[in-house]
PDB file of C-alpha atoms and ligand atoms in Angstrom:
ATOM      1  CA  UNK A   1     -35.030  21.694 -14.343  1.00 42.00           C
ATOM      2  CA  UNK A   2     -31.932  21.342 -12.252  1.00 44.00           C
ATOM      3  CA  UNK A   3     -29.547  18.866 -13.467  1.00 42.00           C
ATOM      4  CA  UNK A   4     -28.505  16.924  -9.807  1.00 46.00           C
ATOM      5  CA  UNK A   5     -24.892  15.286 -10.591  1.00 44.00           C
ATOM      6  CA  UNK A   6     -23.759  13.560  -7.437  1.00 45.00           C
ATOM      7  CA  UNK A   7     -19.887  13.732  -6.934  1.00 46.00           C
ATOM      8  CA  UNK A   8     -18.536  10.401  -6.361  1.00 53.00           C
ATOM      9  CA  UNK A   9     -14.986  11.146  -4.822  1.00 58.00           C
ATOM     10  CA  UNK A  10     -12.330   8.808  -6.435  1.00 76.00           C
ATOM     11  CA  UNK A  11      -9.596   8.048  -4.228  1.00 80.00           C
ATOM     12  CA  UNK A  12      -6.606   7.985  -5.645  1.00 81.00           C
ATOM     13  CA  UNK A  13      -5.016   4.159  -6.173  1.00 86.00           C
ATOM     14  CA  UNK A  14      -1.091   3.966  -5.583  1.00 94.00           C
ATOM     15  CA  UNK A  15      -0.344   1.226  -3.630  1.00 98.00           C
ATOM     16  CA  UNK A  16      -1.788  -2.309  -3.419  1.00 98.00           C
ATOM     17  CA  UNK A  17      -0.961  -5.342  -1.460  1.00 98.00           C
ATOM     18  CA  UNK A  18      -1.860  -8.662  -1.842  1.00 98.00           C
ATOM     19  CA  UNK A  19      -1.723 -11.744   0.418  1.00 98.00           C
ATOM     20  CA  UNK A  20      -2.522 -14.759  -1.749  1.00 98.00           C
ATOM     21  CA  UNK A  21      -3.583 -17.710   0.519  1.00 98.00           C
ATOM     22  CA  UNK A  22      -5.310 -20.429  -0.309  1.00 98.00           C
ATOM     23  CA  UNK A  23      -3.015 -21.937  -2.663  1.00 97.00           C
ATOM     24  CA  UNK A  24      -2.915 -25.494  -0.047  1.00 97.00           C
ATOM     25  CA  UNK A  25      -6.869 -25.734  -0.204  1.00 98.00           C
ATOM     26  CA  UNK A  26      -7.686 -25.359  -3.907  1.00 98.00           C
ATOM     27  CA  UNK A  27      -5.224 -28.109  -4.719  1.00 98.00           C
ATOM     28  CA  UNK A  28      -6.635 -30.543  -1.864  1.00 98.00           C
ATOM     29  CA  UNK A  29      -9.945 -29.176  -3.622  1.00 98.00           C
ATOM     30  CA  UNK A  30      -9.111 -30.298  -6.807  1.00 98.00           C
ATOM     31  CA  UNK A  31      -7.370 -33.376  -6.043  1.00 98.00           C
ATOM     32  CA  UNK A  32      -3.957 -32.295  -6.607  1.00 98.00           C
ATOM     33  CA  UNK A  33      -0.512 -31.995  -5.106  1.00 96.00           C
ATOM     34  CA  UNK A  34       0.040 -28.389  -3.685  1.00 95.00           C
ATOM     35  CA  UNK A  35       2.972 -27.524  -5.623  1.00 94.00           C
ATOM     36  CA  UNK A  36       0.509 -27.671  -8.376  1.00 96.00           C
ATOM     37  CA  UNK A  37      -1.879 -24.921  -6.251  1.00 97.00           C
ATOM     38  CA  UNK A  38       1.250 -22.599  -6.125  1.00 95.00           C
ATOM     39  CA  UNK A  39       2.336 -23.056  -9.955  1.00 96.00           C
ATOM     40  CA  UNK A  40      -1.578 -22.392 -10.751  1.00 97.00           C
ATOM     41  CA  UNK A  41      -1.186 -19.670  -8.307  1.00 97.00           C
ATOM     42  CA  UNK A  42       1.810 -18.197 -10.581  1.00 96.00           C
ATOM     43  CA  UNK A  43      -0.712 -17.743 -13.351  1.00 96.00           C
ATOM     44  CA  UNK A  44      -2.655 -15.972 -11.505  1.00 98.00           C
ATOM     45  CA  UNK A  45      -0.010 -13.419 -10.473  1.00 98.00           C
ATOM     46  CA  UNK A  46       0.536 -12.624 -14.031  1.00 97.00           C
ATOM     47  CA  UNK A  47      -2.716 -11.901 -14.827  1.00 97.00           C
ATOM     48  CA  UNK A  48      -2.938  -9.184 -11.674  1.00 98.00           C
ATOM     49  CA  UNK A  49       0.256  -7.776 -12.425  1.00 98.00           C
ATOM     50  CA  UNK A  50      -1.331  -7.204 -16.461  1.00 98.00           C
ATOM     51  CA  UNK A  51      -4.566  -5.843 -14.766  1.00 98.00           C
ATOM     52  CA  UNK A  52      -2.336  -3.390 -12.358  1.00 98.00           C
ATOM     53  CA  UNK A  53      -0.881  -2.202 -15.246  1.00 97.00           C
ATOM     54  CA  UNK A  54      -4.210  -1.603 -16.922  1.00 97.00           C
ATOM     55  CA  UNK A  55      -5.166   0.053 -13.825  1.00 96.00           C
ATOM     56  CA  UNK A  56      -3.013   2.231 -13.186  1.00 96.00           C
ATOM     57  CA  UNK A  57      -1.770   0.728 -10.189  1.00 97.00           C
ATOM     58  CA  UNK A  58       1.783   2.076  -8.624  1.00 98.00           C
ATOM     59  CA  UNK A  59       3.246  -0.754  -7.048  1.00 98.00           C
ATOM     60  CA  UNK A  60       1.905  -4.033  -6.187  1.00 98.00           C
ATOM     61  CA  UNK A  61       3.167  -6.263  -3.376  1.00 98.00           C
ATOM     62  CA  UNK A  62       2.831  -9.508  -3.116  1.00 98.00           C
ATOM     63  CA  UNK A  63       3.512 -11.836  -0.293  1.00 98.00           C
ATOM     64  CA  UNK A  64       4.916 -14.739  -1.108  1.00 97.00           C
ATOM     65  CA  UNK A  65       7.365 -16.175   1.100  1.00 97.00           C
ATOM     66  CA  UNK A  66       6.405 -15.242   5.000  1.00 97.00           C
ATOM     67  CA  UNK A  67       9.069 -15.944   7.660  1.00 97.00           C
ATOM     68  CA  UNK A  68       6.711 -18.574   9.574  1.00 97.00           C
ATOM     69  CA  UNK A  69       6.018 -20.105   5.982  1.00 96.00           C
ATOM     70  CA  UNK A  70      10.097 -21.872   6.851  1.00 97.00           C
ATOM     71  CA  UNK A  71       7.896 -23.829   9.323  1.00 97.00           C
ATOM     72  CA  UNK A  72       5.948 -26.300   6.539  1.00 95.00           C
ATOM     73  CA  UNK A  73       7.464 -29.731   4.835  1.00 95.00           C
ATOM     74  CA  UNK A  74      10.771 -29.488   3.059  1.00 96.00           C
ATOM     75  CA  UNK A  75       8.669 -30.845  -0.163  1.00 94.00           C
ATOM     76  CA  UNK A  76       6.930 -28.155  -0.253  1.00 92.00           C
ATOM     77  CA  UNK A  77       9.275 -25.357   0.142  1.00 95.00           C
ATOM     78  CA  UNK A  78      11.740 -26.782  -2.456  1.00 95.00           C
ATOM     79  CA  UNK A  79       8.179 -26.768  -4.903  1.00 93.00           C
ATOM     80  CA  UNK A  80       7.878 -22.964  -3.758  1.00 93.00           C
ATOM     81  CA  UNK A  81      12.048 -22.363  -4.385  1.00 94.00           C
ATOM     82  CA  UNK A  82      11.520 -24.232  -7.885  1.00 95.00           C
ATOM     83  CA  UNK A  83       8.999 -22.114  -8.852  1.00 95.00           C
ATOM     84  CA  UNK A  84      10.886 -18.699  -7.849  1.00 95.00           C
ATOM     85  CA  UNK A  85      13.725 -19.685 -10.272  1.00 95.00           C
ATOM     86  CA  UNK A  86      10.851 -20.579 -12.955  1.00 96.00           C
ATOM     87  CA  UNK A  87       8.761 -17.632 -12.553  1.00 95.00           C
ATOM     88  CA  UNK A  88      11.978 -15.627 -12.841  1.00 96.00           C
ATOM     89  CA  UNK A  89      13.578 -16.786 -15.642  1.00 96.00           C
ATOM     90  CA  UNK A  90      10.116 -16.827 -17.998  1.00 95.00           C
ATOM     91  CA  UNK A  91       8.549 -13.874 -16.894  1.00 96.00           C
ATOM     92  CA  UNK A  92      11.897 -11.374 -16.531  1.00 98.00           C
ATOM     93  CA  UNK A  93      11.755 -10.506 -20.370  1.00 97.00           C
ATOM     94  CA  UNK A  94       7.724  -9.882 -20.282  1.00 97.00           C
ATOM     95  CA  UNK A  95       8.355  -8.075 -17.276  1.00 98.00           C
ATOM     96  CA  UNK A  96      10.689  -6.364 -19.107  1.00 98.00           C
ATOM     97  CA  UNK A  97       8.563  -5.665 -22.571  1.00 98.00           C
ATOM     98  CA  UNK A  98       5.960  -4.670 -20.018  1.00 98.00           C
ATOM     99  CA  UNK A  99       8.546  -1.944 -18.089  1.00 98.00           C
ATOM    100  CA  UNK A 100       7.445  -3.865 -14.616  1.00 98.00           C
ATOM    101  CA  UNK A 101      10.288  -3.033 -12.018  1.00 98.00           C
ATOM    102  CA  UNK A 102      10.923  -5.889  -9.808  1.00 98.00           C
ATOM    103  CA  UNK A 103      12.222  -5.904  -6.345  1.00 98.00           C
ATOM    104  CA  UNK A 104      12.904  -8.412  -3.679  1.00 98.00           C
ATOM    105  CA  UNK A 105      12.476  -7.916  -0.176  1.00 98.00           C
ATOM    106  CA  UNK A 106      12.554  -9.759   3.070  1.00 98.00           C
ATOM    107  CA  UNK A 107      15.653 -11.967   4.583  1.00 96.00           C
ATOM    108  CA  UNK A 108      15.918 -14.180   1.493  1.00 88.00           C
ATOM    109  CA  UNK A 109      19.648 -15.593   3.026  1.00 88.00           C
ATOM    110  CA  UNK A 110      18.119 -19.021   3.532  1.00 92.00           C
ATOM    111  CA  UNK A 111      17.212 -19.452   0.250  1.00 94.00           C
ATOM    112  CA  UNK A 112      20.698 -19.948  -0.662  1.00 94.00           C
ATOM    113  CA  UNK A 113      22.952 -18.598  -3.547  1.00 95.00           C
ATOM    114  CA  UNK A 114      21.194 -19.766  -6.528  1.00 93.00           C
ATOM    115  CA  UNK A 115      18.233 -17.596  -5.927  1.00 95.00           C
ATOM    116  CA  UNK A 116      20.081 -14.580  -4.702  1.00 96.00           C
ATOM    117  CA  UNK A 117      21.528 -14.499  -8.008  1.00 96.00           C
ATOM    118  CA  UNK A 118      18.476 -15.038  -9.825  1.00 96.00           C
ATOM    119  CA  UNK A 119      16.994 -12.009  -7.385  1.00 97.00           C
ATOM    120  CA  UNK A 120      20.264  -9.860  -8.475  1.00 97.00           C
ATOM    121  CA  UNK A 121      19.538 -10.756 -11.849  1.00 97.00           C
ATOM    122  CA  UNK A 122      15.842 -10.369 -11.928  1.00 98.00           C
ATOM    123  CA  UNK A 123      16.315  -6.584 -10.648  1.00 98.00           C
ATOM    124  CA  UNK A 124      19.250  -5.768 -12.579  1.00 98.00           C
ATOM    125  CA  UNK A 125      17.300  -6.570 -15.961  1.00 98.00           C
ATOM    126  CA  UNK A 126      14.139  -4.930 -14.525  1.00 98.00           C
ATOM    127  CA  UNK A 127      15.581  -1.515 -13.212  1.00 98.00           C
ATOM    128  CA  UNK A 128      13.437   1.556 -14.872  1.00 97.00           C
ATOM    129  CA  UNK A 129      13.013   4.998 -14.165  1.00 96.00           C
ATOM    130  CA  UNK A 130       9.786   4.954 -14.831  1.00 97.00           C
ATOM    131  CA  UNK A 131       8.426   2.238 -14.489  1.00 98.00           C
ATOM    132  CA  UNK A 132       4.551   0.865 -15.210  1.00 98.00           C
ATOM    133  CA  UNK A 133       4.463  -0.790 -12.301  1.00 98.00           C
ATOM    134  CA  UNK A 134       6.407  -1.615  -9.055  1.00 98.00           C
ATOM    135  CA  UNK A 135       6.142  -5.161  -8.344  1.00 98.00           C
ATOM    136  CA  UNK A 136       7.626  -6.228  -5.271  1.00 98.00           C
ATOM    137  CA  UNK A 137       7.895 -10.129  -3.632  1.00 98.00           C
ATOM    138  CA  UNK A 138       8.026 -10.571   0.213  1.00 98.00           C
ATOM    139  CA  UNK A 139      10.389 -13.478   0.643  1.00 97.00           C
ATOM    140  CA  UNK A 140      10.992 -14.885   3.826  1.00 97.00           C
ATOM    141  CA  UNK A 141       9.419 -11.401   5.038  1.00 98.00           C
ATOM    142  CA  UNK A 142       8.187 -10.750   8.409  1.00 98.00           C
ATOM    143  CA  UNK A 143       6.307  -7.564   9.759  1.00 98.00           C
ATOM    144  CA  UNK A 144       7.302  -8.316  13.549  1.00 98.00           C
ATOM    145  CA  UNK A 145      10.946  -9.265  12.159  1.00 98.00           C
ATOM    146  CA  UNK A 146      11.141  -5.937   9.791  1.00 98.00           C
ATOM    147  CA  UNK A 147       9.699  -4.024  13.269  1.00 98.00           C
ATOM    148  CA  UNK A 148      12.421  -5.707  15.146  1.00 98.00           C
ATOM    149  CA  UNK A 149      15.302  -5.228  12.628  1.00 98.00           C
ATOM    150  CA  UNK A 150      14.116  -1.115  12.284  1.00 98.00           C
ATOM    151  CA  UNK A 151      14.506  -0.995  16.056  1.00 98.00           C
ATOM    152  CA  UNK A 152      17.927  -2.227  16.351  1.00 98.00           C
ATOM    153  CA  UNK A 153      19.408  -0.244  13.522  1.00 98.00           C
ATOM    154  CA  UNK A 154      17.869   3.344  14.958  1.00 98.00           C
ATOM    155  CA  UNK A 155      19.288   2.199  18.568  1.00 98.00           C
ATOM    156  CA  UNK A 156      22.907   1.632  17.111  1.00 98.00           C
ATOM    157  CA  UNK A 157      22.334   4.770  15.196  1.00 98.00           C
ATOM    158  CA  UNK A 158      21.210   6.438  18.332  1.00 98.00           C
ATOM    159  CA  UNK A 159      24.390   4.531  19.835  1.00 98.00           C
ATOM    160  CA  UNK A 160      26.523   5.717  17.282  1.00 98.00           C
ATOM    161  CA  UNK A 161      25.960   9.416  17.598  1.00 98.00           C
ATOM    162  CA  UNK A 162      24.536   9.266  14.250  1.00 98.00           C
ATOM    163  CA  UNK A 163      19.814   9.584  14.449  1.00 98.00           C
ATOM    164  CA  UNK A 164      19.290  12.568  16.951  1.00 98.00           C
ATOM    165  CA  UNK A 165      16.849  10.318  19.352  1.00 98.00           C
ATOM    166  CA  UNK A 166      13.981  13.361  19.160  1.00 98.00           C
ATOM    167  CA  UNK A 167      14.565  13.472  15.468  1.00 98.00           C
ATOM    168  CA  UNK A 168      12.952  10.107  15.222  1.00 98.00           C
ATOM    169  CA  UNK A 169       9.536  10.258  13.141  1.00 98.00           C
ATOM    170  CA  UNK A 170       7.086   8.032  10.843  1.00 97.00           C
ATOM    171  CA  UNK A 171      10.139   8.699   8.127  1.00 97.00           C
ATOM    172  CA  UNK A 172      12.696   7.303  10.199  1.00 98.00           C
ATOM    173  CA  UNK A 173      11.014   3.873  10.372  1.00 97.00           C
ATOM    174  CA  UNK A 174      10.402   3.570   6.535  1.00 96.00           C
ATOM    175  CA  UNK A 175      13.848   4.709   5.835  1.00 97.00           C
ATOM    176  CA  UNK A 176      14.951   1.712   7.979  1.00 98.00           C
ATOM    177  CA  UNK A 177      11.941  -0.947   6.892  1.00 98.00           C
ATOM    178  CA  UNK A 178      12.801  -3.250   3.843  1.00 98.00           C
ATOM    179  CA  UNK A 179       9.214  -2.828   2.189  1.00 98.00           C
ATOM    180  CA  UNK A 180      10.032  -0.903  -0.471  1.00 98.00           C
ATOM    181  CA  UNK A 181       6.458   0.988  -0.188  1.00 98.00           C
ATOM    182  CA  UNK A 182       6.101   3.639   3.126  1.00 97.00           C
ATOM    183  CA  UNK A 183       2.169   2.760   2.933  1.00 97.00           C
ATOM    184  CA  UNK A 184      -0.658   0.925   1.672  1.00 98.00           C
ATOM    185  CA  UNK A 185      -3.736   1.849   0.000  1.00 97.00           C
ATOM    186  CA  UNK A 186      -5.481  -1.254  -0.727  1.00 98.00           C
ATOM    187  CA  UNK A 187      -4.667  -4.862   1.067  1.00 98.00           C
ATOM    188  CA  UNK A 188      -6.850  -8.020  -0.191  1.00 98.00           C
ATOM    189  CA  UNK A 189      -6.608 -11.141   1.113  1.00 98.00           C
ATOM    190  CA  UNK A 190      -7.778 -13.999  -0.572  1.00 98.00           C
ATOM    191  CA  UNK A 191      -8.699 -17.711   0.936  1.00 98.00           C
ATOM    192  CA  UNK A 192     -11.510 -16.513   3.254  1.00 98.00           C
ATOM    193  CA  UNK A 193      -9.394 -15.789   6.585  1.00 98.00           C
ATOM    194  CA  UNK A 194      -9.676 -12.223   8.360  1.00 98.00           C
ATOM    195  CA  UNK A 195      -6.011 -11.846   9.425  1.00 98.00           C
ATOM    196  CA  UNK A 196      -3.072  -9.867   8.324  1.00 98.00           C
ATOM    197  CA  UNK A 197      -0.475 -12.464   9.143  1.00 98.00           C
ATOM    198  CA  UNK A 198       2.375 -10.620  10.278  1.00 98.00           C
ATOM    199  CA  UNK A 199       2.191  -9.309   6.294  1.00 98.00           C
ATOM    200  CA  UNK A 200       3.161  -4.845   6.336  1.00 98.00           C
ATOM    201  CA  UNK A 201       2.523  -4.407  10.194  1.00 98.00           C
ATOM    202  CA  UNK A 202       3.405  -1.020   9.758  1.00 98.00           C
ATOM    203  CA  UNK A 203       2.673   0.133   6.345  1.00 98.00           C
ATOM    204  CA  UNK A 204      -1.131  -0.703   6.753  1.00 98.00           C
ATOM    205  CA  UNK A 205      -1.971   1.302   9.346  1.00 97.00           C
ATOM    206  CA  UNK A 206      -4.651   3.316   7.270  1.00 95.00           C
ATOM    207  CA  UNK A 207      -4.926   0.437   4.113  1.00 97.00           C
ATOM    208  CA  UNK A 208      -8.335  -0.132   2.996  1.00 96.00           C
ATOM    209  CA  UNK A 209      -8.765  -4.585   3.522  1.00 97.00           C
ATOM    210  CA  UNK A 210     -10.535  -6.430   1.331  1.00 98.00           C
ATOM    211  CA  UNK A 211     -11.365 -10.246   2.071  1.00 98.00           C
ATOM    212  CA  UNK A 212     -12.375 -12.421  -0.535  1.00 98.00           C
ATOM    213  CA  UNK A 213     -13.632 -16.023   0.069  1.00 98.00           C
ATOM    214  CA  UNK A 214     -11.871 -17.087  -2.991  1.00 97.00           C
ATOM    215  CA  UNK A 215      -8.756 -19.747  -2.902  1.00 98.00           C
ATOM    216  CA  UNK A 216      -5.929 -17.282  -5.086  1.00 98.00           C
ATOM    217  CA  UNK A 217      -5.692 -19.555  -7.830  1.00 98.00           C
ATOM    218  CA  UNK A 218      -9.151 -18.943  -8.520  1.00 98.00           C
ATOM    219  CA  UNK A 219      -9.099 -15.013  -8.145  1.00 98.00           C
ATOM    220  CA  UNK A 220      -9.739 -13.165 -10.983  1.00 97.00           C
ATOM    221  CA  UNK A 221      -9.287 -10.140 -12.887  1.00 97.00           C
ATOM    222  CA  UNK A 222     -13.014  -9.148 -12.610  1.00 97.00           C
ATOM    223  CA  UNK A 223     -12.706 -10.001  -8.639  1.00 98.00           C
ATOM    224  CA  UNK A 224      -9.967  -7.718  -8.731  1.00 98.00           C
ATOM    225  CA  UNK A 225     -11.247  -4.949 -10.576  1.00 97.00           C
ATOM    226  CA  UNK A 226     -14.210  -4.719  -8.204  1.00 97.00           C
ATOM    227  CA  UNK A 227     -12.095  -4.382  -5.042  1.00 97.00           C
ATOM    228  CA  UNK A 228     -10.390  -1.330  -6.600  1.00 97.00           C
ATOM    229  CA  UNK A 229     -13.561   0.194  -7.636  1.00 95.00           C
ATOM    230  CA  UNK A 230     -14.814  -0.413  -4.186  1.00 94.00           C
ATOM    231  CA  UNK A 231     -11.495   1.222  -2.540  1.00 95.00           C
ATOM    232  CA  UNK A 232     -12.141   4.327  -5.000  1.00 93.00           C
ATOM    233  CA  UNK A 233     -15.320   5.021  -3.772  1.00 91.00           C
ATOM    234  CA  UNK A 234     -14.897   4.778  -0.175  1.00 88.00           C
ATOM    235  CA  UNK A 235     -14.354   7.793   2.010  1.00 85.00           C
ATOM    236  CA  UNK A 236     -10.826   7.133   3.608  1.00 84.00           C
ATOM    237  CA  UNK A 237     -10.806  10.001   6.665  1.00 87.00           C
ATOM    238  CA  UNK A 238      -7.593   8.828   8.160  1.00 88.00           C
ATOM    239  CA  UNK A 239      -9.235   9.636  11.490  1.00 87.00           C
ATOM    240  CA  UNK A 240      -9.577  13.352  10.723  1.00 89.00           C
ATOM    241  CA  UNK A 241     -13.354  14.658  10.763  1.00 87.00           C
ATOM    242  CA  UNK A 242     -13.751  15.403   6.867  1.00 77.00           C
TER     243      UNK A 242
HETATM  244  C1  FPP B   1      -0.505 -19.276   0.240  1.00 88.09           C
HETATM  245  O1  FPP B   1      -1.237 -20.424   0.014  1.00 88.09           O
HETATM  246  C2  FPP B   1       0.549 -19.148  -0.721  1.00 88.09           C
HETATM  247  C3  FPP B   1       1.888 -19.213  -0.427  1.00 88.09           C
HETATM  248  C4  FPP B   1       2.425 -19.396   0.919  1.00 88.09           C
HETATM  249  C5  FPP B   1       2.885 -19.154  -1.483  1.00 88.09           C
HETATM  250  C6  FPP B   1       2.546 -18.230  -2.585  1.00 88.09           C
HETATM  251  C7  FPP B   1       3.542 -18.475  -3.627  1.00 88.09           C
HETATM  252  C8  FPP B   1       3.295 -18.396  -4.922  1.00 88.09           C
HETATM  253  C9  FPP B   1       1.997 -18.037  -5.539  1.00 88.09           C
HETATM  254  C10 FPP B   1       4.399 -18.744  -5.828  1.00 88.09           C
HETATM  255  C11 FPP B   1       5.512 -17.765  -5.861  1.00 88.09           C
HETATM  256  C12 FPP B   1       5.106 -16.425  -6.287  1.00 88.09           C
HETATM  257  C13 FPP B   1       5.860 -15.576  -6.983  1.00 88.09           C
HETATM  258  C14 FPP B   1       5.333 -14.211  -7.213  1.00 88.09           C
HETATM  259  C15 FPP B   1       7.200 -15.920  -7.549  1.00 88.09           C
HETATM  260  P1  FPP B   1      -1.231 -21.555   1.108  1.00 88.09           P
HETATM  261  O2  FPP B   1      -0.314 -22.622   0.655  1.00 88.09           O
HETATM  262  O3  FPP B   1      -0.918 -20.983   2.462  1.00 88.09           O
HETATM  263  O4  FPP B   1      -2.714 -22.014   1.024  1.00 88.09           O
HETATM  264  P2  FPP B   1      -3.539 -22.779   2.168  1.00 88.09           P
HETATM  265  O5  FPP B   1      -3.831 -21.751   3.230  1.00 88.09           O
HETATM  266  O6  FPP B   1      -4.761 -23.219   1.445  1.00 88.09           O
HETATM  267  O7  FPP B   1      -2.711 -23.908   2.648  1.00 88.09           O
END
């Protein structure tokens, strides 16, 4: 008798992105201040970036600093700038044990001195050649702004004599974008909203979304695991007929 094996096609996982929301809720939720739903929410970025690792992952982005996020009480962004400088200066030697490359992206000017350093240092001690993982941090990052800073550089450079404007292509506008990553494979969102928020306008044209009901501090590794098992399986066509 004929042995039937299906072939499950396994795409291949580089890139993930993640936009962690819900950090405000679960700490109304559980009766506490929200600086205590972002330092929860910390924790939880550990434990993905340990799971990437174990799964392979090429780079993970995580946003965690939007432009419009400027916009809530000064309390609370001071809580988020606090945390930064924490998460930096305990996690930099794991990340280091664990060959994690981190890199900053985003207009992080506003932030002021003391956590441009801590970005400069945070990268310098990270640098690898081969790293296990990419992890990047969107701070004070905005897809429209990126779009909008990538158009003004290739017009002066059009200006200037220097981009031939027919030469212009999909490589262009990475070359010019601050995401360190040209595209996305996989983008969850956790916190139950079915947006993108002005998070990789560009570099998730063809990402597979996944949107989890789940506030992030309560996302797990298992949670995780199944939305990359679910993005392996799924037949990504990129509009072609396949
Ligand atoms: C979204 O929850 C979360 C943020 C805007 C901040 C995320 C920041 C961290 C987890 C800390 C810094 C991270 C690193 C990697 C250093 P929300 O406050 O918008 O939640 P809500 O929608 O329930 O109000």
């Amino acid at each position: 008798m004929a042995t039937h094996i299906k072939n499950i096609a396994q795409n291949h996982l580089g890139n993930v992105a993640i936009i962690m929301d819900g950090n405000g809720r679960w700490a109304k939720k559980n009766a506490l201040k929200i600086s205590k739903g972002h330092e929860k929410g910390v924790s939880v970025v550990k434990e993905i970036v340990e799971e990437s690792i174990n799964q392979k992952v090429k780079s993970l982005t995580l946003y965690a600093f939007s432009t419009e996020n400027w916009g809530r009480p000064t309390q609370e962004i001071n809580a988020i700038k606090n945390l930064i400088v924490n998460a930096i200066n305990d996690q930099v030697p794991e990340l280091v044990e664990q060959n994690v490359q981190l890199k900053f992206f985003g207009n992080f000017e506003l932030f002021g001195k003391k956590i441009i350093n801590k970005i400069e240092y945070a990268e310098s001690s990270t640098k690898s050649k081969n790293p296990s993982l990419k992890l990047n941090i969107a701070l004070g990052y905005g897809g429209q702004q990126d779009i909008i800073s990538i158009v003004k550089s290739v017009s002066k450079g059009v200006l200037d004599g220097e981009i031939d404007i027919n030469k212009i292509s999909d490589k262009t506008i990475k070359d010019f974008s601050c995401v360190p990553e040209p595209s996305i494979d996989l983008l969850i969102r956790t916190g139950g909203d079915k947006r993108v928020s002005n998070f990789l306008l560009y570099q998730i044209a063809y990402s597979e979304i996944c949107f989890l009901d789940n506030f992030w501090p309560d996302f797990t590794r298992l949670e995780y695991k199944n939305c990359i098992n679910q993005y392996k399986t799924v037949s990504r066509r990129f509009g072609k007929r396949v």
